[in-house]
Short mmCIF file of C-alpha atoms in Angstrom, two decimals:
data_model
loop_
_atom_site.label_atom_id
_atom_site.label_comp_id
_atom_site.label_asym_id
_atom_site.label_seq_id
_atom_site.Cartn_x
_atom_site.Cartn_y
_atom_site.Cartn_z
CA UNK A 1 108.70 140.06 255.68
CA UNK A 2 111.54 141.97 257.27
CA UNK A 3 114.93 140.84 255.99
CA UNK A 4 114.98 137.40 254.39
CA UNK A 5 118.13 136.38 256.29
CA UNK A 6 117.48 138.58 259.33
CA UNK A 7 116.65 135.70 261.65
CA UNK A 8 120.08 134.23 260.89
CA UNK A 9 121.99 137.48 261.29
CA UNK A 10 120.41 139.07 264.37
CA UNK A 11 119.57 137.81 267.81
CA UNK A 12 116.77 138.81 270.10
CA UNK A 13 117.35 142.18 271.79
CA UNK A 14 115.12 142.55 274.84
CA UNK A 15 114.06 145.84 276.32
CA UNK A 16 116.12 146.94 279.32
CA UNK A 17 114.62 147.27 282.77
CA UNK A 18 115.70 149.72 285.44
CA UNK A 19 117.25 148.07 288.48
CA UNK A 20 114.85 147.46 291.40
CA UNK A 21 116.98 149.54 293.76
CA UNK A 22 116.50 152.56 291.49
CA UNK A 23 112.91 152.11 290.39
CA UNK A 24 111.55 151.60 293.89
CA UNK A 25 112.33 155.28 294.52
CA UNK A 26 109.85 156.59 291.93
CA UNK A 27 106.54 155.86 290.20
CA UNK A 28 107.72 156.41 286.64
CA UNK A 29 107.89 153.79 283.90
CA UNK A 30 110.93 151.58 284.42
CA UNK A 31 110.96 149.55 281.18
CA UNK A 32 113.11 151.28 278.56
CA UNK A 33 111.90 150.63 275.03
CA UNK A 34 114.15 149.90 272.08
CA UNK A 35 115.74 152.69 270.06
CA UNK A 36 115.08 152.91 266.31
CA UNK A 37 117.96 150.74 265.10
CA UNK A 38 117.53 147.87 267.62
CA UNK A 39 113.80 147.86 266.81
CA UNK A 40 114.65 147.69 263.10
CA UNK A 41 117.01 144.77 263.67
CA UNK A 42 114.38 142.98 265.71
CA UNK A 43 111.77 143.51 262.98
CA UNK A 44 114.29 142.18 260.45
CA UNK A 45 114.17 138.81 262.26
CA UNK A 46 110.54 138.28 261.19
CA UNK A 47 110.64 135.30 258.86
CA UNK A 48 108.78 134.81 255.60
CA UNK A 49 107.33 131.75 257.31
CA UNK A 50 104.26 131.28 255.09
CA UNK A 51 101.77 130.79 257.90
CA UNK A 52 102.08 133.61 260.46
CA UNK A 53 101.11 131.75 263.63
CA UNK A 54 101.89 134.92 265.58
CA UNK A 55 98.89 136.55 263.94
CA UNK A 56 96.56 133.88 265.30
CA UNK A 57 98.37 133.68 268.63
CA UNK A 58 97.57 137.35 269.22
CA UNK A 59 94.21 137.72 271.04
CA UNK A 60 93.29 140.75 268.88
CA UNK A 61 94.80 139.23 265.71
CA UNK A 62 97.30 141.99 265.02
CA UNK A 63 98.81 141.80 261.52
CA UNK A 64 102.25 141.36 263.04
CA UNK A 65 104.28 140.45 259.91
CA UNK A 66 102.93 143.58 258.21
CA UNK A 67 104.01 146.06 260.86
CA UNK A 68 107.30 144.21 261.38
CA UNK A 69 108.09 144.68 257.69
CA UNK A 70 107.18 148.37 257.85
CA UNK A 71 109.41 148.89 260.90
CA UNK A 72 112.27 147.18 259.10
CA UNK A 73 111.74 149.62 256.22
CA UNK A 74 111.53 152.49 258.75
CA UNK A 75 108.03 153.41 257.56
CA UNK A 76 106.85 154.19 261.07
CA UNK A 77 103.63 155.96 260.15
CA UNK A 78 102.30 153.07 258.08
CA UNK A 79 103.46 150.68 260.82
CA UNK A 80 101.28 152.62 263.26
CA UNK A 81 98.33 152.46 260.85
CA UNK A 82 98.76 148.70 260.52
CA UNK A 83 98.88 148.34 264.31
CA UNK A 84 95.84 150.57 264.88
CA UNK A 85 93.85 148.61 262.29
CA UNK A 86 93.31 145.85 264.87
CA UNK A 87 94.39 147.35 268.19
CA UNK A 88 92.88 150.48 269.73
CA UNK A 89 95.28 150.72 272.64
CA UNK A 90 98.80 149.48 271.83
CA UNK A 91 99.92 151.88 274.57
CA UNK A 92 98.65 149.21 276.97
CA UNK A 93 99.27 145.98 275.09
CA UNK A 94 102.80 147.00 274.12
CA UNK A 95 103.57 147.22 277.83
CA UNK A 96 101.49 144.71 279.79
CA UNK A 97 100.36 142.03 277.32
CA UNK A 98 101.92 138.61 278.13
CA UNK A 99 102.74 138.34 274.40
CA UNK A 100 101.26 134.96 273.40
CA UNK A 101 102.15 136.06 269.86
CA UNK A 102 105.80 135.45 270.71
CA UNK A 103 105.02 131.98 272.03
CA UNK A 104 103.33 131.29 268.67
CA UNK A 105 106.21 132.73 266.61
CA UNK A 106 107.62 130.19 264.15
CA UNK A 107 111.16 131.25 265.05
CA UNK A 108 110.44 130.16 268.62
CA UNK A 109 110.63 126.52 267.50
CA UNK A 110 114.42 126.55 267.15
CA UNK A 111 115.55 129.94 268.43
CA UNK A 112 114.41 132.98 270.42
CA UNK A 113 111.17 134.45 269.07
CA UNK A 114 110.93 137.87 267.47
CA UNK A 115 110.49 140.60 270.13
CA UNK A 116 107.02 141.48 268.86
CA UNK A 117 105.91 143.18 272.06
CA UNK A 118 108.95 145.48 272.09
CA UNK A 119 108.31 146.41 268.45
CA UNK A 120 104.69 147.22 269.22
CA UNK A 121 105.85 149.31 272.18
CA UNK A 122 108.26 151.22 269.93
CA UNK A 123 105.66 151.84 267.21
CA UNK A 124 103.13 153.44 269.53
CA UNK A 125 105.72 155.50 271.38
CA UNK A 126 107.02 156.77 268.04
CA UNK A 127 103.45 157.59 267.04
CA UNK A 128 102.97 159.77 270.12
CA UNK A 129 106.34 161.46 269.59
CA UNK A 130 105.43 162.35 266.01
CA UNK A 131 101.89 163.51 266.83
CA UNK A 132 100.27 160.78 264.74
CA UNK A 133 97.99 159.51 267.51
CA UNK A 134 94.84 161.61 267.25
CA UNK A 135 91.14 161.10 268.07
CA UNK A 136 89.05 159.39 265.39
CA UNK A 137 85.46 160.48 266.04
CA UNK A 138 82.71 159.03 263.81
CA UNK A 139 81.70 161.13 260.83
CA UNK A 140 78.12 161.25 262.10
CA UNK A 141 76.68 160.74 265.59
CA UNK A 142 73.10 159.62 266.10
CA UNK A 143 72.91 160.16 269.87
CA UNK A 144 71.04 156.86 270.17
CA UNK A 145 71.47 154.37 272.97
CA UNK A 146 73.02 150.96 272.44
CA UNK A 147 72.40 148.26 275.06
CA UNK A 148 70.99 150.87 277.43
CA UNK A 149 74.27 152.78 277.76
CA UNK A 150 75.26 156.00 276.05
CA UNK A 151 78.17 155.11 273.82
CA UNK A 152 81.07 157.42 274.60
CA UNK A 153 84.77 157.40 274.02
CA UNK A 154 87.02 156.29 271.21
CA UNK A 155 87.37 152.66 272.29
CA UNK A 156 83.67 151.94 272.90
CA UNK A 157 82.55 153.73 269.74
CA UNK A 158 84.91 151.74 267.54
CA UNK A 159 83.58 148.43 268.81
CA UNK A 160 79.92 149.31 269.36
CA UNK A 161 79.62 150.86 265.91
CA UNK A 162 81.33 147.83 264.40
CA UNK A 163 78.77 145.61 266.14
CA UNK A 164 75.88 147.81 264.99
CA UNK A 165 77.12 147.74 261.40
CA UNK A 166 77.28 143.94 261.55
CA UNK A 167 73.59 143.71 262.45
CA UNK A 168 72.58 146.20 259.78
CA UNK A 169 74.66 144.35 257.20
CA UNK A 170 72.88 141.15 258.22
CA UNK A 171 69.55 142.81 257.36
CA UNK A 172 70.75 144.18 254.03
CA UNK A 173 72.56 140.98 253.01
CA UNK A 174 70.37 138.05 254.09
CA UNK A 175 72.71 135.53 252.42
CA UNK A 176 75.72 136.78 254.39
CA UNK A 177 77.11 134.04 256.64
CA UNK A 178 78.78 135.38 259.80
CA UNK A 179 80.51 133.27 262.46
CA UNK A 180 81.02 134.69 265.97
CA UNK A 181 84.07 133.26 267.73
CA UNK A 182 84.30 132.06 271.34
CA UNK A 183 80.65 131.11 271.49
CA UNK A 184 79.58 134.59 270.37
CA UNK A 185 81.05 136.34 273.41
CA UNK A 186 78.34 137.71 275.69
CA UNK A 187 75.63 137.85 273.01
CA UNK A 188 73.94 134.44 273.57
CA UNK A 189 74.39 134.63 277.34
CA UNK A 190 72.74 138.05 277.79
CA UNK A 191 70.03 137.54 275.21
CA UNK A 192 67.31 137.72 277.88
CA UNK A 193 68.35 141.20 278.95
CA UNK A 194 68.84 142.34 275.34
CA UNK A 195 65.40 141.04 274.39
CA UNK A 196 63.86 142.69 277.45
CA UNK A 197 65.30 146.04 276.39
CA UNK A 198 63.95 145.53 272.87
CA UNK A 199 60.46 144.94 274.22
CA UNK A 200 60.40 147.57 276.94
CA UNK A 201 62.12 150.47 275.15
CA UNK A 202 61.54 150.05 271.41
CA UNK A 203 61.89 153.83 271.09
CA UNK A 204 65.57 153.42 271.99
CA UNK A 205 66.71 150.01 270.80
CA UNK A 206 64.29 149.01 268.02
CA UNK A 207 64.54 152.07 265.80
CA UNK A 208 67.04 150.61 263.31
CA UNK A 209 66.50 146.94 263.98
CA UNK A 210 63.01 145.58 263.17
CA UNK A 211 63.69 142.08 264.52
CA UNK A 212 63.63 140.70 268.02
CA UNK A 213 67.34 140.23 268.92
CA UNK A 214 66.66 136.58 269.78
CA UNK A 215 66.02 135.89 266.10
CA UNK A 216 69.66 136.65 265.35
CA UNK A 217 70.69 133.58 267.32
CA UNK A 218 69.40 131.57 264.36
CA UNK A 219 70.99 133.86 261.78
CA UNK A 220 74.60 133.75 262.99
CA UNK A 221 77.01 130.87 263.40
CA UNK A 222 79.04 130.33 266.58
CA UNK A 223 82.13 128.31 267.45
CA UNK A 224 82.30 125.90 270.37
CA UNK A 225 85.43 127.30 272.03
CA UNK A 226 83.95 128.37 275.39
CA UNK A 227 86.00 126.06 277.69
CA UNK A 228 83.01 125.19 279.86
CA UNK A 229 80.61 122.25 279.44
CA UNK A 230 77.61 124.07 280.89
CA UNK A 231 78.23 127.14 278.73
CA UNK A 232 78.44 125.00 275.60
CA UNK A 233 75.22 123.16 276.50
CA UNK A 234 73.49 126.51 276.99
CA UNK A 235 74.81 127.75 273.64
CA UNK A 236 73.39 124.67 271.91
CA UNK A 237 70.08 125.14 273.70
CA UNK A 238 69.59 128.77 272.64
CA UNK A 239 71.03 128.58 269.12
CA UNK A 240 70.47 124.98 268.09
CA UNK A 241 73.14 122.49 267.07
CA UNK A 242 72.75 123.69 263.46
CA UNK A 243 74.44 127.02 264.29
CA UNK A 244 77.49 125.79 266.23
CA UNK A 245 80.79 124.46 264.88
CA UNK A 246 84.06 123.18 266.30
CA UNK A 247 86.38 125.90 267.57
CA UNK A 248 89.80 125.31 269.15
CA UNK A 249 91.68 128.66 269.15
CA UNK A 250 94.66 126.83 267.63
CA UNK A 251 97.57 127.65 267.91
CA UNK A 252 96.90 130.13 270.72
CA UNK A 253 98.33 128.56 273.90
CA UNK A 254 95.07 129.13 275.80
CA UNK A 255 93.15 127.18 273.15
CA UNK A 256 91.61 123.74 273.50
CA UNK A 257 94.53 121.40 274.11
CA UNK A 258 92.72 118.38 272.68
CA UNK A 259 90.65 119.67 269.73
CA UNK A 260 87.03 118.63 270.08
CA UNK A 261 87.29 117.54 273.71
CA UNK A 262 84.66 120.09 274.76
CA UNK A 263 82.17 118.66 272.27
CA UNK A 264 82.99 115.06 273.20
CA UNK A 265 82.35 115.83 276.88
CA UNK A 266 78.68 116.59 276.17
CA UNK A 267 77.84 113.04 275.15
CA UNK A 268 75.87 114.06 272.05
CA UNK A 269 74.41 111.53 269.65
CA UNK A 270 76.24 110.76 266.42
CA UNK A 271 74.19 113.23 264.37
CA UNK A 272 74.93 116.04 266.81
CA UNK A 273 78.64 115.26 266.90
CA UNK A 274 78.87 115.15 263.11
CA UNK A 275 77.08 118.48 262.85
CA UNK A 276 79.41 120.20 265.30
CA UNK A 277 82.61 118.59 264.07
CA UNK A 278 82.15 119.32 260.38
CA UNK A 279 78.54 119.79 259.21
CA UNK A 280 78.05 123.36 260.41
CA UNK A 281 81.49 124.49 259.20
CA UNK A 282 80.86 123.06 255.72
CA UNK A 283 77.51 124.84 255.57
CA UNK A 284 79.04 128.14 256.73
CA UNK A 285 81.84 127.89 254.16
CA UNK A 286 79.43 126.78 251.43
CA UNK A 287 81.39 123.60 250.75
CA UNK A 288 79.84 120.27 249.71
CA UNK A 289 80.48 117.37 252.02
CA UNK A 290 81.39 114.98 249.20
CA UNK A 291 84.59 116.94 248.53
CA UNK A 292 85.96 115.69 251.84
CA UNK A 293 84.56 112.16 251.85
CA UNK A 294 87.05 109.26 251.41
CA UNK A 295 87.49 108.11 247.84
CA UNK A 296 86.89 104.32 247.81
CA UNK A 297 88.83 104.00 244.55
CA UNK A 298 92.05 105.07 246.27
CA UNK A 299 93.85 102.36 248.34
CA UNK A 300 94.84 104.81 251.10
CA UNK A 301 91.13 105.57 251.71
CA UNK A 302 90.41 102.02 252.75
#
């Protein structure tokens, strides 16, 4: 990724900021993004580190090493495509995101991290300059309502249609095992309202989905990373312990600092703890438990 020795040859080059005395006189943007060559040098610092912790540190899981490499090679259009693959609005995140990806950067262990946010900022600005940022409407619109709201706009369509496709795929592929991170987001916690809409307006919300939405709580898996004891208890109540597995958000700095502490705080019995700590994950991954059991024939297992 980038230049193999780039992290040894180049230092971090931050974006410049207009002086307060000047910027207080106007309402324009006061952060000046990197030019092409400084952005290329910064992308060259991306290490071939094996495990890209920056990718997991990013809340939207941007494929950061990929677009860094493309910027280093000056392939700006493909860099924009790689960025847009996971991020609908880099215009915002490239400016106001606190950049936890940089905190997770491997280079940050012994040096200054790669300026990922400034590279993202440069990619999207270059995209607008070149006219590459264009609307992406769906090929076909149904005009149907989702969750009682008319789906409009590029951002909401991308995510609502992705969600709708997930449910349809679950119907077509009954053996598909899907895990929803962060306790499934709002899904388990608004299931009463979703179910009410299914019952009261089947003409709107039950046309493509023959099942009561509550049934999907038993057909998806969820992780435990909700950071709230009451929320986790509720999740276990509505889904069952069989559908929930340990989640930590590692190595994201807002993740669970002591992995498993949220589960331990519930005071579950041994069977419940075993299910959450490893049983559900093994089932979801389709792995046999005996592969991970200690081998009594090996001295270090004793």
